[in-house]
GROMACS .gro file of N, CA, C and O in nm:
model
  288
    1UNK      N    1   0.085  -0.117   0.000
    1UNK     CA    2   0.000   0.000   0.000
    1UNK      C    3   0.090   0.123   0.000
    1UNK      O    4   0.168   0.144   0.091
    2UNK      N    5   0.079   0.203  -0.103
    2UNK     CA    6   0.154   0.328  -0.111
    2UNK      C    7   0.067   0.439  -0.056
    2UNK      O    8  -0.046   0.457  -0.100
    3UNK      N    9   0.119   0.512   0.042
    3UNK     CA   10   0.043   0.623   0.097
    3UNK      C   11   0.116   0.753   0.073
    3UNK      O   12   0.237   0.756   0.055
    4UNK      N   13   0.039   0.859   0.070
    4UNK     CA   14   0.095   0.993   0.052
    4UNK      C   15   0.013   1.089   0.135
    4UNK      O   16  -0.107   1.069   0.155
    5UNK      N   17   0.075   1.194   0.181
    5UNK     CA   18   0.005   1.295   0.259
    5UNK      C   19  -0.051   1.399   0.164
    5UNK      O   20   0.022   1.457   0.085
    6UNK      N   21  -0.182   1.422   0.169
    6UNK     CA   22  -0.245   1.522   0.084
    6UNK      C   23  -0.239   1.658   0.151
    6UNK      O   24  -0.204   1.670   0.267
    7UNK      N   25  -0.276   1.762   0.078
    7UNK     CA   26  -0.270   1.899   0.129
    7UNK      C   27  -0.349   1.917   0.258
    7UNK      O   28  -0.312   1.995   0.343
    8UNK      N   29  -0.458   1.845   0.272
    8UNK     CA   30  -0.542   1.858   0.390
    8UNK      C   31  -0.490   1.778   0.508
    8UNK      O   32  -0.555   1.771   0.611
    9UNK      N   33  -0.374   1.716   0.496
    9UNK     CA   34  -0.316   1.640   0.605
    9UNK      C   35  -0.370   1.497   0.613
    9UNK      O   36  -0.344   1.428   0.709
   10UNK      N   37  -0.444   1.454   0.513
   10UNK     CA   38  -0.498   1.319   0.510
   10UNK      C   39  -0.394   1.226   0.449
   10UNK      O   40  -0.338   1.254   0.343
   11UNK      N   41  -0.366   1.115   0.517
   11UNK     CA   42  -0.276   1.014   0.462
   11UNK      C   43  -0.356   0.930   0.363
   11UNK      O   44  -0.444   0.855   0.403
   12UNK      N   45  -0.329   0.941   0.235
   12UNK     CA   46  -0.409   0.881   0.129
   12UNK      C   47  -0.348   0.749   0.084
   12UNK      O   48  -0.228   0.741   0.058
   13UNK      N   49  -0.432   0.644   0.072
   13UNK     CA   50  -0.389   0.518   0.011
   13UNK      C   51  -0.397   0.540  -0.140
   13UNK      O   52  -0.503   0.525  -0.201
   14UNK      N   53  -0.286   0.575  -0.198
   14UNK     CA   54  -0.280   0.613  -0.339
   14UNK      C   55  -0.324   0.500  -0.429
   14UNK      O   56  -0.400   0.520  -0.524
   15UNK      N   57  -0.278   0.379  -0.402
   15UNK     CA   58  -0.313   0.265  -0.487
   15UNK      C   59  -0.463   0.239  -0.489
   15UNK      O   60  -0.522   0.215  -0.594
   16UNK      N   61  -0.527   0.248  -0.374
   16UNK     CA   62  -0.672   0.227  -0.367
   16UNK      C   63  -0.748   0.337  -0.440
   16UNK      O   64  -0.846   0.310  -0.510
   17UNK      N   65  -0.704   0.461  -0.424
   17UNK     CA   66  -0.767   0.574  -0.492
   17UNK      C   67  -0.756   0.559  -0.643
   17UNK      O   68  -0.855   0.571  -0.716
   18UNK      N   69  -0.637   0.528  -0.691
   18UNK     CA   70  -0.618   0.514  -0.836
   18UNK      C   71  -0.693   0.393  -0.892
   18UNK      O   72  -0.746   0.399  -1.003
   19UNK      N   73  -0.703   0.285  -0.814
   19UNK     CA   74  -0.779   0.168  -0.859
   19UNK      C   75  -0.928   0.202  -0.871
   19UNK      O   76  -0.994   0.161  -0.968
   20UNK      N   77  -0.982   0.277  -0.775
   20UNK     CA   78  -1.123   0.317  -0.781
   20UNK      C   79  -1.148   0.407  -0.901
   20UNK      O   80  -1.247   0.391  -0.973
   21UNK      N   81  -1.058   0.500  -0.926
   21UNK     CA   82  -1.074   0.592  -1.039
   21UNK      C   83  -1.059   0.518  -1.171
   21UNK      O   84  -1.134   0.543  -1.266
   22UNK      N   85  -0.969   0.424  -1.177
   22UNK     CA   86  -0.952   0.343  -1.298
   22UNK      C   87  -1.080   0.267  -1.330
   22UNK      O   88  -1.122   0.259  -1.446
   23UNK      N   89  -1.144   0.215  -1.227
   23UNK     CA   90  -1.269   0.140  -1.246
   23UNK      C   91  -1.382   0.233  -1.291
   23UNK      O   92  -1.460   0.199  -1.379
   24UNK      N   93  -1.390   0.351  -1.232
   24UNK     CA   94  -1.495   0.447  -1.266
   24UNK      C   95  -1.477   0.500  -1.408
   24UNK      O   96  -1.570   0.507  -1.486
   25UNK      N   97  -1.355   0.540  -1.439
   25UNK     CA   98  -1.330   0.609  -1.566
   25UNK      C   99  -1.312   0.515  -1.684
   25UNK      O  100  -1.329   0.555  -1.798
   26UNK      N  101  -1.276   0.391  -1.655
   26UNK     CA  102  -1.247   0.293  -1.760
   26UNK      C  103  -1.143   0.347  -1.858
   26UNK      O  104  -1.145   0.318  -1.976
   27UNK      N  105  -1.054   0.430  -1.806
   27UNK     CA  106  -0.946   0.489  -1.884
   27UNK      C  107  -0.814   0.460  -1.814
   27UNK      O  108  -0.810   0.428  -1.697
   28UNK      N  109  -0.707   0.476  -1.889
   28UNK     CA  110  -0.576   0.452  -1.831
   28UNK      C  111  -0.535   0.569  -1.743
   28UNK      O  112  -0.542   0.685  -1.782
   29UNK      N  113  -0.493   0.537  -1.623
   29UNK     CA  114  -0.445   0.636  -1.528
   29UNK      C  115  -0.293   0.642  -1.541
   29UNK      O  116  -0.226   0.541  -1.525
   30UNK      N  117  -0.241   0.759  -1.572
   30UNK     CA  118  -0.096   0.775  -1.588
   30UNK      C  119  -0.042   0.865  -1.478
   30UNK      O  120  -0.087   0.977  -1.462
   31UNK      N  121   0.054   0.812  -1.403
   31UNK     CA  122   0.119   0.891  -1.298
   31UNK      C  123   0.243   0.956  -1.355
   31UNK      O  124   0.318   0.895  -1.430
   32UNK      N  125   0.265   1.080  -1.318
   32UNK     CA  126   0.382   1.153  -1.367
   32UNK      C  127   0.509   1.107  -1.296
   32UNK      O  128   0.616   1.109  -1.355
   33UNK      N  129   0.497   1.063  -1.171
   33UNK     CA  130   0.612   1.024  -1.090
   33UNK      C  131   0.724   1.127  -1.097
   33UNK      O  132   0.841   1.096  -1.112
   34UNK      N  133   0.683   1.252  -1.088
   34UNK     CA  134   0.777   1.364  -1.089
   34UNK      C  135   0.811   1.402  -0.946
   34UNK      O  136   0.720   1.416  -0.864
   35UNK      N  137   0.939   1.421  -0.914
   35UNK     CA  138   0.973   1.462  -0.778
   35UNK      C  139   0.916   1.600  -0.743
   35UNK      O  140   0.890   1.629  -0.626
   36UNK      N  141   0.894   1.684  -0.844
   36UNK     CA  142   0.837   1.816  -0.820
   36UNK      C  143   0.688   1.809  -0.790
   36UNK      O  144   0.636   1.890  -0.713
   37UNK      N  145   0.617   1.718  -0.853
   37UNK     CA  146   0.473   1.702  -0.835
   37UNK      C  147   0.439   1.553  -0.817
   37UNK      O  148   0.394   1.487  -0.909
   38UNK      N  149   0.458   1.499  -0.697
   38UNK     CA  150   0.437   1.356  -0.676
   38UNK      C  151   0.292   1.311  -0.693
   38UNK      O  152   0.266   1.195  -0.719
   39UNK      N  153   0.196   1.403  -0.681
   39UNK     CA  154   0.055   1.366  -0.693
   39UNK      C  155  -0.001   1.391  -0.832
   39UNK      O  156  -0.120   1.374  -0.854
   40UNK      N  157   0.082   1.429  -0.928
   40UNK     CA  158   0.031   1.461  -1.062
   40UNK      C  159  -0.008   1.333  -1.136
   40UNK      O  160   0.069   1.240  -1.149
   41UNK      N  161  -0.134   1.334  -1.184
   41UNK     CA  162  -0.190   1.220  -1.256
   41UNK      C  163  -0.261   1.271  -1.379
   41UNK      O  164  -0.322   1.378  -1.378
   42UNK      N  165  -0.257   1.194  -1.486
   42UNK     CA  166  -0.325   1.230  -1.610
   42UNK      C  167  -0.424   1.119  -1.645
   42UNK      O  168  -0.388   1.001  -1.647
   43UNK      N  169  -0.549   1.159  -1.672
   43UNK     CA  170  -0.653   1.065  -1.712
   43UNK      C  171  -0.727   1.128  -1.830
   43UNK      O  172  -0.778   1.239  -1.819
   44UNK      N  173  -0.731   1.058  -1.940
   44UNK     CA  174  -0.798   1.108  -2.061
   44UNK      C  175  -0.746   1.245  -2.102
   44UNK      O  176  -0.823   1.333  -2.143
   45UNK      N  177  -0.618   1.269  -2.086
   45UNK     CA  178  -0.558   1.396  -2.126
   45UNK      C  179  -0.578   1.510  -2.028
   45UNK      O  180  -0.530   1.620  -2.052
   46UNK      N  181  -0.647   1.487  -1.918
   46UNK     CA  182  -0.666   1.590  -1.816
   46UNK      C  183  -0.568   1.565  -1.703
   46UNK      O  184  -0.554   1.453  -1.655
   47UNK      N  185  -0.500   1.671  -1.659
   47UNK     CA  186  -0.404   1.661  -1.550
   47UNK      C  187  -0.466   1.701  -1.418
   47UNK      O  188  -0.543   1.797  -1.411
   48UNK      N  189  -0.434   1.627  -1.314
   48UNK     CA  190  -0.476   1.656  -1.178
   48UNK      C  191  -0.349   1.667  -1.094
   48UNK      O  192  -0.259   1.585  -1.108
   49UNK      N  193  -0.342   1.768  -1.008
   49UNK     CA  194  -0.217   1.797  -0.939
   49UNK      C  195  -0.219   1.763  -0.790
   49UNK      O  196  -0.115   1.767  -0.726
   50UNK      N  197  -0.336   1.731  -0.734
   50UNK     CA  198  -0.344   1.688  -0.594
   50UNK      C  199  -0.440   1.569  -0.587
   50UNK      O  200  -0.526   1.551  -0.673
   51UNK      N  201  -0.423   1.489  -0.482
   51UNK     CA  202  -0.513   1.374  -0.466
   51UNK      C  203  -0.655   1.421  -0.439
   51UNK      O  204  -0.751   1.360  -0.486
   52UNK      N  205  -0.672   1.532  -0.368
   52UNK     CA  206  -0.806   1.585  -0.342
   52UNK      C  207  -0.873   1.630  -0.470
   52UNK      O  208  -0.991   1.601  -0.493
   53UNK      N  209  -0.799   1.699  -0.555
   53UNK     CA  210  -0.853   1.744  -0.684
   53UNK      C  211  -0.897   1.625  -0.768
   53UNK      O  212  -1.004   1.626  -0.829
   54UNK      N  213  -0.818   1.521  -0.767
   54UNK     CA  214  -0.849   1.400  -0.843
   54UNK      C  215  -0.975   1.332  -0.788
   54UNK      O  216  -1.065   1.297  -0.863
   55UNK      N  217  -0.981   1.316  -0.657
   55UNK     CA  218  -1.099   1.253  -0.595
   55UNK      C  219  -1.225   1.335  -0.621
   55UNK      O  220  -1.330   1.280  -0.653
   56UNK      N  221  -1.214   1.466  -0.610
   56UNK     CA  222  -1.330   1.553  -0.635
   56UNK      C  223  -1.379   1.542  -0.779
   56UNK      O  224  -1.499   1.542  -0.805
   57UNK      N  225  -1.288   1.530  -0.873
   57UNK     CA  226  -1.326   1.520  -1.015
   57UNK      C  227  -1.408   1.395  -1.041
   57UNK      O  228  -1.493   1.394  -1.130
   58UNK      N  229  -1.385   1.290  -0.963
   58UNK     CA  230  -1.460   1.166  -0.982
   58UNK      C  231  -1.563   1.145  -0.871
   58UNK      O  232  -1.612   1.034  -0.851
   59UNK      N  233  -1.595   1.254  -0.800
   59UNK     CA  234  -1.697   1.254  -0.695
   59UNK      C  235  -1.672   1.148  -0.588
   59UNK      O  236  -1.763   1.077  -0.546
   60UNK      N  237  -1.546   1.138  -0.546
   60UNK     CA  238  -1.507   1.048  -0.439
   60UNK      C  239  -1.468   1.131  -0.318
   60UNK      O  240  -1.417   1.242  -0.331
   61UNK      N  241  -1.489   1.077  -0.199
   61UNK     CA  242  -1.447   1.144  -0.076
   61UNK      C  243  -1.307   1.096  -0.043
   61UNK      O  244  -1.285   0.978  -0.017
   62UNK      N  245  -1.211   1.188  -0.044
   62UNK     CA  246  -1.070   1.152  -0.022
   62UNK      C  247  -1.051   1.083   0.113
   62UNK      O  248  -0.965   0.998   0.129
   63UNK      N  249  -1.134   1.114   0.212
   63UNK     CA  250  -1.121   1.052   0.344
   63UNK      C  251  -1.151   0.902   0.339
   63UNK      O  252  -1.105   0.827   0.424
   64UNK      N  253  -1.228   0.857   0.239
   64UNK     CA  254  -1.255   0.714   0.225
   64UNK      C  255  -1.129   0.638   0.187
   64UNK      O  256  -1.126   0.516   0.199
   65UNK      N  257  -1.028   0.709   0.143
   65UNK     CA  258  -0.904   0.645   0.102
   65UNK      C  259  -0.790   0.676   0.199
   65UNK      O  260  -0.674   0.660   0.166
   66UNK      N  261  -0.826   0.719   0.319
   66UNK     CA  262  -0.723   0.745   0.420
   66UNK      C  263  -0.676   0.612   0.477
   66UNK      O  264  -0.748   0.512   0.474
   67UNK      N  265  -0.555   0.610   0.527
   67UNK     CA  266  -0.497   0.488   0.581
   67UNK      C  267  -0.583   0.433   0.694
   67UNK      O  268  -0.599   0.312   0.708
   68UNK      N  269  -0.642   0.521   0.775
   68UNK     CA  270  -0.724   0.473   0.887
   68UNK      C  271  -0.852   0.407   0.839
   68UNK      O  272  -0.899   0.310   0.897
   69UNK      N  273  -0.914   0.457   0.730
   69UNK     CA  274  -1.036   0.396   0.676
   69UNK      C  275  -1.007   0.263   0.608
   69UNK      O  276  -1.083   0.169   0.620
   70UNK      N  277  -0.897   0.256   0.536
   70UNK     CA  278  -0.863   0.134   0.464
   70UNK      C  279  -0.833   0.021   0.561
   70UNK      O  280  -0.870  -0.093   0.539
   71UNK      N  281  -0.770   0.052   0.673
   71UNK     CA  282  -0.731  -0.051   0.771
   71UNK      C  283  -0.839  -0.081   0.874
   71UNK      O  284  -0.820  -0.162   0.961
   72UNK      N  285  -0.952  -0.016   0.862
   72UNK     CA  286  -1.058  -0.033   0.961
   72UNK      C  287  -1.124  -0.165   0.948
   72UNK      O  288  -1.140  -0.231   0.858
   0.00000   0.00000   0.00000
């Protein structure tokens, strides 16, 4: 499980978030893996720069992908 801290201080299970978005969008999720922007993701040619922005775009609650929720 890869986790990352989002701007709101939420520890996000990145793999679970990207898997949910991949299922919803039925499109390829491409991570930039840039040291400058570790949360940058591209889906269908649209770039998202934070995990919260990405979750909001797909109407997901970022807290559902927090480490505490996943391990509950």
